[in-house]
CSV table of C-alpha atoms and ligand atoms in Angstrom, one decimal:
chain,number,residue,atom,x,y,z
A,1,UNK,CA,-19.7,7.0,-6.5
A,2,UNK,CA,-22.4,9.5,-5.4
A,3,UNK,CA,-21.2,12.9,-6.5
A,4,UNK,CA,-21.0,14.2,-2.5
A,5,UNK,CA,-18.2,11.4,-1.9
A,6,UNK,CA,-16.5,12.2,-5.0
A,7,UNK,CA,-16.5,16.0,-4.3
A,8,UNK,CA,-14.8,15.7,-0.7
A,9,UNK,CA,-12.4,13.5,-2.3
A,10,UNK,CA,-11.6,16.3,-4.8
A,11,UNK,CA,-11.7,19.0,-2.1
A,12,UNK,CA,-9.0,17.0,-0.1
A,13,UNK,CA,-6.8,16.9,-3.0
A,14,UNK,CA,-7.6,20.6,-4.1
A,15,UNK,CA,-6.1,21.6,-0.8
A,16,UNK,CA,-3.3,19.7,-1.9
A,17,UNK,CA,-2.8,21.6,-4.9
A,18,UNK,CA,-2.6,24.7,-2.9
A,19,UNK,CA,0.1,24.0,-0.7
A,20,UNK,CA,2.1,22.6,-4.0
A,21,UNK,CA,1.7,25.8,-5.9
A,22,UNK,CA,0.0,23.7,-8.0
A,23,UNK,CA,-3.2,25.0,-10.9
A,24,UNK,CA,-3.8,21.1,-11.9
A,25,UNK,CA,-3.7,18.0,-11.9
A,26,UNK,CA,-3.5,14.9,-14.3
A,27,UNK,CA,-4.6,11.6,-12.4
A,28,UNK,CA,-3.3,8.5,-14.6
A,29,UNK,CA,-3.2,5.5,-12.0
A,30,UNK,CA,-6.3,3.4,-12.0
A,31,UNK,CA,-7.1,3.2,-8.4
A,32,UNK,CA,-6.5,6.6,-8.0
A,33,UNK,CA,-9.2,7.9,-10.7
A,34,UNK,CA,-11.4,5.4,-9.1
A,35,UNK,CA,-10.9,7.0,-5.3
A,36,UNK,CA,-11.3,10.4,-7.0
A,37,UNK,CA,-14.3,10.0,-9.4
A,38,UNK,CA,-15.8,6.3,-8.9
A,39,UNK,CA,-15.2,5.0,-12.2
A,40,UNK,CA,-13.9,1.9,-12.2
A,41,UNK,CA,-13.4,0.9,-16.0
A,42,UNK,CA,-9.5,0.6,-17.2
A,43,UNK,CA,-8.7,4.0,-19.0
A,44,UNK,CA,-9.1,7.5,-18.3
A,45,UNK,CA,-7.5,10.3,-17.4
A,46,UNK,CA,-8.4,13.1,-14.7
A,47,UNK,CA,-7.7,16.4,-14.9
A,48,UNK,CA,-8.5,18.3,-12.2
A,49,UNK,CA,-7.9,21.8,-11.8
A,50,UNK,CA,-8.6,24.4,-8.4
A,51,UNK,CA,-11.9,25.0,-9.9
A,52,UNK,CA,-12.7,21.9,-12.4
A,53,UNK,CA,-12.4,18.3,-12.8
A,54,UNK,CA,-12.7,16.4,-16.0
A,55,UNK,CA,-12.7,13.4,-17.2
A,56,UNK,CA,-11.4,12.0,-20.1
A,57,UNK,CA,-12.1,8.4,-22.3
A,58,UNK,CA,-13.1,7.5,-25.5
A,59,UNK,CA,-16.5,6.0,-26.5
A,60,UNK,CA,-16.5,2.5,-25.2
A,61,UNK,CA,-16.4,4.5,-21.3
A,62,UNK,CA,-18.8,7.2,-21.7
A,63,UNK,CA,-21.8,5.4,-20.7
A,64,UNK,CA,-19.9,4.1,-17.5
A,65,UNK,CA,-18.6,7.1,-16.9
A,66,UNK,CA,-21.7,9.5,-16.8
A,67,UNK,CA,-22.8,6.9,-14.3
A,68,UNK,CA,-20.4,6.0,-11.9
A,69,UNK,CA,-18.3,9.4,-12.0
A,70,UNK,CA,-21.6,12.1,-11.6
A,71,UNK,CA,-19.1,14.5,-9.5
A,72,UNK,CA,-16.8,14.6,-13.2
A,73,UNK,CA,-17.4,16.4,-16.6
A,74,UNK,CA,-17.2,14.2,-19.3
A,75,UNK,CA,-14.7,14.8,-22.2
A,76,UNK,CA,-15.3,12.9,-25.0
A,77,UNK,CA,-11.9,11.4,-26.8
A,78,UNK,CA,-11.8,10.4,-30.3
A,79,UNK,CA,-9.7,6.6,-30.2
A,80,UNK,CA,-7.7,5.8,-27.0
A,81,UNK,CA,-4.5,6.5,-29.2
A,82,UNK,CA,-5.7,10.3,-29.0
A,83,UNK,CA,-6.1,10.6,-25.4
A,84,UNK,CA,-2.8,12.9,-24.7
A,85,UNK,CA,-3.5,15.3,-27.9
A,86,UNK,CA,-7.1,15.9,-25.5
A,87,UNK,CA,-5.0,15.9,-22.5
A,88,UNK,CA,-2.7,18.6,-23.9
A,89,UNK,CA,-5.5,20.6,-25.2
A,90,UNK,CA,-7.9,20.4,-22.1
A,91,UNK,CA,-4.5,21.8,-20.0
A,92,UNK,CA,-4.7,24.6,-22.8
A,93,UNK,CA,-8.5,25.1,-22.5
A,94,UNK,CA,-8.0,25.7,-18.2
A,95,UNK,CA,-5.0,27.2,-18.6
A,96,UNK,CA,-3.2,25.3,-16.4
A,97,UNK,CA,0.5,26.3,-16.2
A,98,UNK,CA,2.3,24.3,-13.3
A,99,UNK,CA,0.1,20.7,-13.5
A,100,UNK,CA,1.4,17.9,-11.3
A,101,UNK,CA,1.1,14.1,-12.7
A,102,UNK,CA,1.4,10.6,-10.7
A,103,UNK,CA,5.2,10.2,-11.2
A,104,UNK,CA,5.1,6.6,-10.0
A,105,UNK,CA,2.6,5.7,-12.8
A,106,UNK,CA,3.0,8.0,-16.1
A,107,UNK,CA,5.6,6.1,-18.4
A,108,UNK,CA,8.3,7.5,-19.6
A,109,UNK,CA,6.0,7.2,-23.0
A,110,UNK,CA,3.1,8.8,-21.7
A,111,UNK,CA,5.1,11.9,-20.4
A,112,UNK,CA,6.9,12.0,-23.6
A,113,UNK,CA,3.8,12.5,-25.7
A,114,UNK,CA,2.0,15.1,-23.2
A,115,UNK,CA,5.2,17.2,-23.0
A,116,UNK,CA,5.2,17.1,-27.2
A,117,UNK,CA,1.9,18.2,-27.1
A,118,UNK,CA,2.4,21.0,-24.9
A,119,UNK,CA,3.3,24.6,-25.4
A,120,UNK,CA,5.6,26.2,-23.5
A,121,UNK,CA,3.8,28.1,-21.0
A,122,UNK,CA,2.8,24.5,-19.3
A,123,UNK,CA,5.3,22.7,-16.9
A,124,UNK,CA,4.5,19.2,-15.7
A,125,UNK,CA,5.9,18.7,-12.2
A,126,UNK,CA,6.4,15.0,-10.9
A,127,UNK,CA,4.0,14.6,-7.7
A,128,UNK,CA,4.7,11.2,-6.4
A,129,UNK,CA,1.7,9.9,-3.9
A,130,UNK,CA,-0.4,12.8,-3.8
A,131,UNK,CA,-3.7,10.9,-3.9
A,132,UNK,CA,-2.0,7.5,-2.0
A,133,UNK,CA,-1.6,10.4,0.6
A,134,UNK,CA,-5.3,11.4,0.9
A,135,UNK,CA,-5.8,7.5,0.3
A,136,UNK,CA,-4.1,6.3,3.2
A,137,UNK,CA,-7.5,7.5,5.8
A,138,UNK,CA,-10.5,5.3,4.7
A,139,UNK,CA,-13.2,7.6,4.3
A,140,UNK,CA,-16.5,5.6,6.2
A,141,UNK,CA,-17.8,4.6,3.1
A,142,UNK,CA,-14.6,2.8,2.4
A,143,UNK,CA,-14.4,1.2,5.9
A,144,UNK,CA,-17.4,-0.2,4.8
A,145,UNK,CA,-16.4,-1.8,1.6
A,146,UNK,CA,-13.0,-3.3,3.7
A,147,UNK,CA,-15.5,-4.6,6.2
A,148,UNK,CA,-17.6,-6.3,4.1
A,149,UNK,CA,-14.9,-7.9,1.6
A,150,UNK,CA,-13.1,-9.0,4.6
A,151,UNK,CA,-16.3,-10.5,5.9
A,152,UNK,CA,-16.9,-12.8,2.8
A,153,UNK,CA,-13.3,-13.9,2.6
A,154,UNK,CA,-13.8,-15.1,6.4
A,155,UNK,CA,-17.0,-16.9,5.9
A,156,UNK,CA,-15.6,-18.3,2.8
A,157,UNK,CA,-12.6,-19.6,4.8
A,158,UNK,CA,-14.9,-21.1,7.6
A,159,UNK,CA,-17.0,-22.7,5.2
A,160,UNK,CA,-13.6,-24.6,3.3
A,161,UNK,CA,-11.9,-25.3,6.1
A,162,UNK,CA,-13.9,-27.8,6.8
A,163,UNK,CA,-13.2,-30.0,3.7
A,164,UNK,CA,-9.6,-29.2,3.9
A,165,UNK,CA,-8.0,-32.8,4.1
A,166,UNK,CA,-5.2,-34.9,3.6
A,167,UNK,CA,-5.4,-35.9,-0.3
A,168,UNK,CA,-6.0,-32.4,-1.8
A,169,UNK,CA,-3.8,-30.5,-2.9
A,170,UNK,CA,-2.8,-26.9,-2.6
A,171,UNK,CA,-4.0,-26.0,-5.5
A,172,UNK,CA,-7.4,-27.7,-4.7
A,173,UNK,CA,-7.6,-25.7,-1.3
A,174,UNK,CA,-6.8,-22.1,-3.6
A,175,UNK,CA,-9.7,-23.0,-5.8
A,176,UNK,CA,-12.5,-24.3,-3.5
A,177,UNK,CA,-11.8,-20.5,-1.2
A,178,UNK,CA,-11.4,-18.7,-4.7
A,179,UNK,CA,-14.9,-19.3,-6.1
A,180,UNK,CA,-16.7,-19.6,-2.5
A,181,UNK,CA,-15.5,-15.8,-2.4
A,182,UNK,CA,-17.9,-15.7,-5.8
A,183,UNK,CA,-20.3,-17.6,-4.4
A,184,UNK,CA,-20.6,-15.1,-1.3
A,185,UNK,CA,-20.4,-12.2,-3.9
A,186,UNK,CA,-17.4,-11.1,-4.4
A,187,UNK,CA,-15.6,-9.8,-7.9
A,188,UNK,CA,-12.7,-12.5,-6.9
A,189,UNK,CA,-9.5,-13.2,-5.5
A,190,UNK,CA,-7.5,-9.8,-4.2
A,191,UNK,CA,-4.3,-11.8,-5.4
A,192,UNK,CA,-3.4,-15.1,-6.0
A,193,UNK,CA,-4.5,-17.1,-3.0
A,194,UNK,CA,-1.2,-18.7,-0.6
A,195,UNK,CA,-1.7,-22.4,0.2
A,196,UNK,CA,1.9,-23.8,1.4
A,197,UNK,CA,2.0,-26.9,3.2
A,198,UNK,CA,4.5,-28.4,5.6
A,199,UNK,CA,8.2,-27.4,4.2
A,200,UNK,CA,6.7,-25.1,1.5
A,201,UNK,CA,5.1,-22.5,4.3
A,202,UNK,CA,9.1,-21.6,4.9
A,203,UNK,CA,8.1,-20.2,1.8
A,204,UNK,CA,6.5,-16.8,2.8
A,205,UNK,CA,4.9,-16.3,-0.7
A,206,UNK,CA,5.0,-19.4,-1.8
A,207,UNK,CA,1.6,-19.6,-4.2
A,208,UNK,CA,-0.3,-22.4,-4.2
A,209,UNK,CA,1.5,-25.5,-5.9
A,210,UNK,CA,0.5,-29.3,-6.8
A,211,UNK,CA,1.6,-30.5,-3.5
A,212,UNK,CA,-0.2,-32.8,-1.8
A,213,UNK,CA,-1.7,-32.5,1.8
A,214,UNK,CA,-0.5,-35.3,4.5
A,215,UNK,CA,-1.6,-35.3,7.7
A,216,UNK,CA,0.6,-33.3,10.2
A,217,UNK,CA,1.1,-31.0,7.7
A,218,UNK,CA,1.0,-27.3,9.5
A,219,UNK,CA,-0.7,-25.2,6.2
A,220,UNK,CA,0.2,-21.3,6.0
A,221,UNK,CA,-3.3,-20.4,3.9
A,222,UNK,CA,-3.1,-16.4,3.1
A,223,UNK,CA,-6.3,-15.2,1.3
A,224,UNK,CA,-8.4,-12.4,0.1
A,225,UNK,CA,-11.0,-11.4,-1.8
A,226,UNK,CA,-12.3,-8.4,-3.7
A,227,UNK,CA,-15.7,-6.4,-4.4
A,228,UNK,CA,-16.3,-2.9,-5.4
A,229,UNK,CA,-12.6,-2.2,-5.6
A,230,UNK,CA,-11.6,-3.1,-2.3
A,231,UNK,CA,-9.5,-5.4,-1.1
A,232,UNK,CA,-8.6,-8.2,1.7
A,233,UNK,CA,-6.3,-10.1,3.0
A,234,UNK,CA,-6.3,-12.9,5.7
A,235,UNK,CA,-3.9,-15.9,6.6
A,236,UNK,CA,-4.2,-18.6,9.2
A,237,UNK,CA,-2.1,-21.3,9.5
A,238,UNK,CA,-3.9,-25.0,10.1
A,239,UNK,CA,-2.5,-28.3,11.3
A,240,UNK,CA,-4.3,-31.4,9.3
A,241,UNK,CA,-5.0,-33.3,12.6
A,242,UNK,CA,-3.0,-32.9,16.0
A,243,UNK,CA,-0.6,-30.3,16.2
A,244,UNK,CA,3.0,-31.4,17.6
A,245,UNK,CA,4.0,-29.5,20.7
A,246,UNK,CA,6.3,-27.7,18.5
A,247,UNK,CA,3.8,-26.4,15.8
A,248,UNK,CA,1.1,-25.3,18.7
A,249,UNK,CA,4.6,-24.1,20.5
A,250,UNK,CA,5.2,-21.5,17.0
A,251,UNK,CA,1.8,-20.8,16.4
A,252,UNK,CA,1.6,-19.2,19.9
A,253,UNK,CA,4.7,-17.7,19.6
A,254,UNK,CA,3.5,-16.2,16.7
A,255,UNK,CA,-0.3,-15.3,17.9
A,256,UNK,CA,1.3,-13.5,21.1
A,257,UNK,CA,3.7,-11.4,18.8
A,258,UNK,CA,0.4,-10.5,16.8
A,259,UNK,CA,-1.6,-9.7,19.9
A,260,UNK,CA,1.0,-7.3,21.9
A,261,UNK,CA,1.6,-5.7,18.4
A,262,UNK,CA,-2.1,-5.0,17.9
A,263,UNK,CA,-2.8,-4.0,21.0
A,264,UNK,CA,0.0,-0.8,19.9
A,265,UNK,CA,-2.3,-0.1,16.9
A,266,UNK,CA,-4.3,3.4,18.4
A,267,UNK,CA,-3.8,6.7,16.7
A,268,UNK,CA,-0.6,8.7,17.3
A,269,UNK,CA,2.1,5.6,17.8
A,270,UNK,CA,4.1,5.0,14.6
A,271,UNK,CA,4.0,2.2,12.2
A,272,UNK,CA,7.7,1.5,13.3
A,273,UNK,CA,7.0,1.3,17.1
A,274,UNK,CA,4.0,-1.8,16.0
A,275,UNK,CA,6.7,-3.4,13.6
A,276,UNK,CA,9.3,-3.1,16.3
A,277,UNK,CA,7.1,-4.8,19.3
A,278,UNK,CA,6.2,-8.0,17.2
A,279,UNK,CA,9.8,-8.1,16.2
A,280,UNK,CA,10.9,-8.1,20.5
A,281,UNK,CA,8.0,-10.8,21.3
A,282,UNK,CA,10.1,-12.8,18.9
A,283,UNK,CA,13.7,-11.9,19.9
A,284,UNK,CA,14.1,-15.3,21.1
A,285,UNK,CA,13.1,-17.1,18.1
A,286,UNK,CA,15.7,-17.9,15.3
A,287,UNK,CA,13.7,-17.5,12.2
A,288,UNK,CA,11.2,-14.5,12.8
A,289,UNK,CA,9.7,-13.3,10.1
A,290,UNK,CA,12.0,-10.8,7.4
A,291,UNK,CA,9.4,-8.9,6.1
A,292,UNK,CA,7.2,-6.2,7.4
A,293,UNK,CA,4.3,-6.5,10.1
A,294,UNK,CA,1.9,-5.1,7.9
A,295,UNK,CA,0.6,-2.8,5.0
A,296,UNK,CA,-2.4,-0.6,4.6
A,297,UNK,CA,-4.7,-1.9,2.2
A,298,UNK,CA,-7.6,-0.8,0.4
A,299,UNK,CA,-8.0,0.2,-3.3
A,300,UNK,CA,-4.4,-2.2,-3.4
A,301,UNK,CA,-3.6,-5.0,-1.1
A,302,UNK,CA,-0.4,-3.0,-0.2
A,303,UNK,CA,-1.1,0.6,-0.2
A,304,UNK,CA,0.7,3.4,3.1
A,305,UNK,CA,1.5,2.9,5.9
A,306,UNK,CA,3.8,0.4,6.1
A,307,UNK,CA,4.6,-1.6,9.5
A,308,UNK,CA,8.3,-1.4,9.2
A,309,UNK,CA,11.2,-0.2,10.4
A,310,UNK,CA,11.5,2.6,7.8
A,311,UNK,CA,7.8,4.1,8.0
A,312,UNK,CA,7.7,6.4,10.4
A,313,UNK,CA,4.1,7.7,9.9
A,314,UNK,CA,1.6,7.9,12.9
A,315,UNK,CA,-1.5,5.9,12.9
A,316,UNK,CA,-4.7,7.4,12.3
A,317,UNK,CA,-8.1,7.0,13.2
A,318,UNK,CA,-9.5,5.6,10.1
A,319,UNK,CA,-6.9,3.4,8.8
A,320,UNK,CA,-7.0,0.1,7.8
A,321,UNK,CA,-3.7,-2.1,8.5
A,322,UNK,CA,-3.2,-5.8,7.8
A,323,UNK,CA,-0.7,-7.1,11.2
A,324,UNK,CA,1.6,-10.3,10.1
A,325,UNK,CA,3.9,-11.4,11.8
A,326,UNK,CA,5.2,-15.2,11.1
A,327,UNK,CA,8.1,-17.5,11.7
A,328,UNK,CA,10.0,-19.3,8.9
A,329,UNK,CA,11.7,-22.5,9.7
A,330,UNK,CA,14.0,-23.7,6.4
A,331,UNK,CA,13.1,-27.9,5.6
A,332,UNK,CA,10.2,-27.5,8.5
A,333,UNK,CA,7.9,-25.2,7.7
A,334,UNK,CA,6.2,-21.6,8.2
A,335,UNK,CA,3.6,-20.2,10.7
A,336,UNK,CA,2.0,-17.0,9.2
A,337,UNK,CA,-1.1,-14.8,10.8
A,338,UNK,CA,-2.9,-12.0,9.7
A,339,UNK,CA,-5.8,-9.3,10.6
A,340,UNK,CA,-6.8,-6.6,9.3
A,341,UNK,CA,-7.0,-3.7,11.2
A,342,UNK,CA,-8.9,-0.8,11.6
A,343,UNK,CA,-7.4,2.0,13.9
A,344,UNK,CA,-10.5,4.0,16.0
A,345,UNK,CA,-9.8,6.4,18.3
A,346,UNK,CA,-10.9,3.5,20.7
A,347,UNK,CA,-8.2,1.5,19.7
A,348,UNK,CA,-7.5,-1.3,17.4
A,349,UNK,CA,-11.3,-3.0,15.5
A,350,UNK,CA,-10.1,-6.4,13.9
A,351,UNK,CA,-12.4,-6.5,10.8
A,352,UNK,CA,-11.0,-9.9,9.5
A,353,UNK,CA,-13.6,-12.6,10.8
A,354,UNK,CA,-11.7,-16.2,10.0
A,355,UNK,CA,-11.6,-19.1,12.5
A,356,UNK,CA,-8.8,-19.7,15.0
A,357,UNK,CA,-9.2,-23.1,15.1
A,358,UNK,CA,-6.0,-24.8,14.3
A,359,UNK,CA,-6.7,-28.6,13.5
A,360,UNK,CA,-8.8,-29.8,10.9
A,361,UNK,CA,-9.6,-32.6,9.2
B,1,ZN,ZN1,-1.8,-11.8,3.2
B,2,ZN,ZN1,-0.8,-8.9,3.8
């Protein structure tokens, strides 16, 4: 990450530290070292302090880590086993007293062995989401990355669709989007791609079995791919050949619920009220979806806010939020659809790309 990023980033979260009555940091979680400092290999430790920021790994990183984390000072660690003795001592070297950690990620372990280490004069205080806080605004850089990875998963999806047929299975239809995501240049899949067919899409997360496709079978097909970190996540539901009245009838349903909830997605109205307007487009229906409308997503497929009836944050200009809305039918089958979202002071950007076509082969 060029240093400039990185240092905003760390300024945000310094500001943070302030109003916490806070002198450090320690930044465990993986995604959240990569937000802060750009490296994106699988340990390290941050420490950041008002003034410094640090960053910790042993010798297999250090080449990695002098390039992608330029903003960071490098602290070289002996073996990964003596990380937290160089945690403990570099806390010691700043003179950190009150240092927050990432309570939802240090283990029980991990805080064990940095408290050992530790005089007395240090306290660690459990911050839970401090950097999922600053993470929940997508800088433009990151807006970028969503765009793009959303882009590829589309393209990949337009580009299967098309030998989606009855005779494959689900599996099959997982596999051929999972490497055209490579071929288009993404890292992979965000998460194990959804393929549920006919009876199976009552299943909301029902992962891709050996099933066979028939025709008339209504597909729920949720997919995403990543690159650079970032994450995205898509589903359309497909009919192989003619939809019934009743499966165009429930994809409707479903695409109108979608479409009055979007339209709700501008900065100010909270993630509730969006949740809430899908869930009154589908008053009438008996199986409406039980899960939430939607998640932010980024550096995690399900990162803040949440569409739901228990997140009560305002939307933001600058945040991306998936909207899904479905209907679950037990022993018939599921509809499912899903954008992501990006909320602009001019309203709601869809920056998912798939087709809408609903019959194929
Ligand atoms: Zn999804
Ligand atoms: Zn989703």
């Amino acid at each position: 990450m060029r240093a400039d990023q990185s240092a905003h980033r760390v300024a945000a979260l310094r500001g943070r530290l302030v109003d916490l009555e806070l002198d450090g940091v320690v930044v465990t979680s993986p995604e959240n070292i990569r937000y802060l400092s750009g490296f994106s290999g699988s340990l390290a430790y941050l420490v950041i302090s008002r003034t410094d920021a640090e960053i910790l790994g042993d010798s297999r990183y250090w080449l990695q880590m002098e390039a992608e984390a330029p903003g960071f000072t490098l602290i070289r660690s002996g073996p990964s086993h003596g990380l937290w003795a160089l945690v403990a001592q570099r806390l010691k070297a700043l003179k950190l007293g009150r240092v927050g950690f990432d309570s939802q990620h240090l283990t029980f372990d991990q805080h064990q062995r940095l408290s050992g280490a530790l005089a007395a004069e240090h306290t660690l205080v459990a911050i839970a989401g401090l950097v999922e806080e600053l993470r929940i605004v997508k800088a433009p850089e990151e807006v970028e990355l969503l765009r793009s990875v959303a882009g590829i998963a589309g393209r990949a999806f337009d580009r299967v669709r098309g030998a989606i047929r009855p005779g494959l299975r689900e599996r099959d239809v997982a596999f051929l989007l999972e490497q055209t995501f490579r071929e288009l240049g993404a890292d992979g899949p965000a998460f194990e791609t959804i393929v549920a067919a006919g009876e199976r899409g009552a299943l909301p997360h029902g992962r891709a079995s050996d099933r066979v496709l028939e025709r008339g079978d209504m597909v729920v097909v949720d997919f995403g791919a990543s690159a650079a970190g970032y994450h995205s996540d898509t589903t359309r539901t497909i009919v192989l050949g003619e939809p019934t009245t009743e499966q165009a009838r429930v994809i409707e349903a479903v695409r109108q619920a979608q479409l009055e909830s979007m339209a709700l997605m501008k900065p100010g109205v909270t993630a509730d009220t969006v949740d809430r307007r899908a869930r009154e487009v589908l008053a009438g229906e008996t199986h409406a979806f039980g899960h939430g409308l939607g998640h932010g997503i980024g550096l995690q497929v399900h990162e803040r806010p949440f569409l739901s009836p228990t997140d009560h944050t305002p939307l933001r200009a600058g945040m991306v939020v998936t909207n899904e809305p479905g209907i679950y039918i037990p022993d018939w089958g599921g509809v499912r659809l899903e954008e992501m979202v990006l909320v602009t002071e001019a309203g709601p950007e869809v920056l998912t790309s798939a087709s809408w076509e609903i019959g194929v082969g």
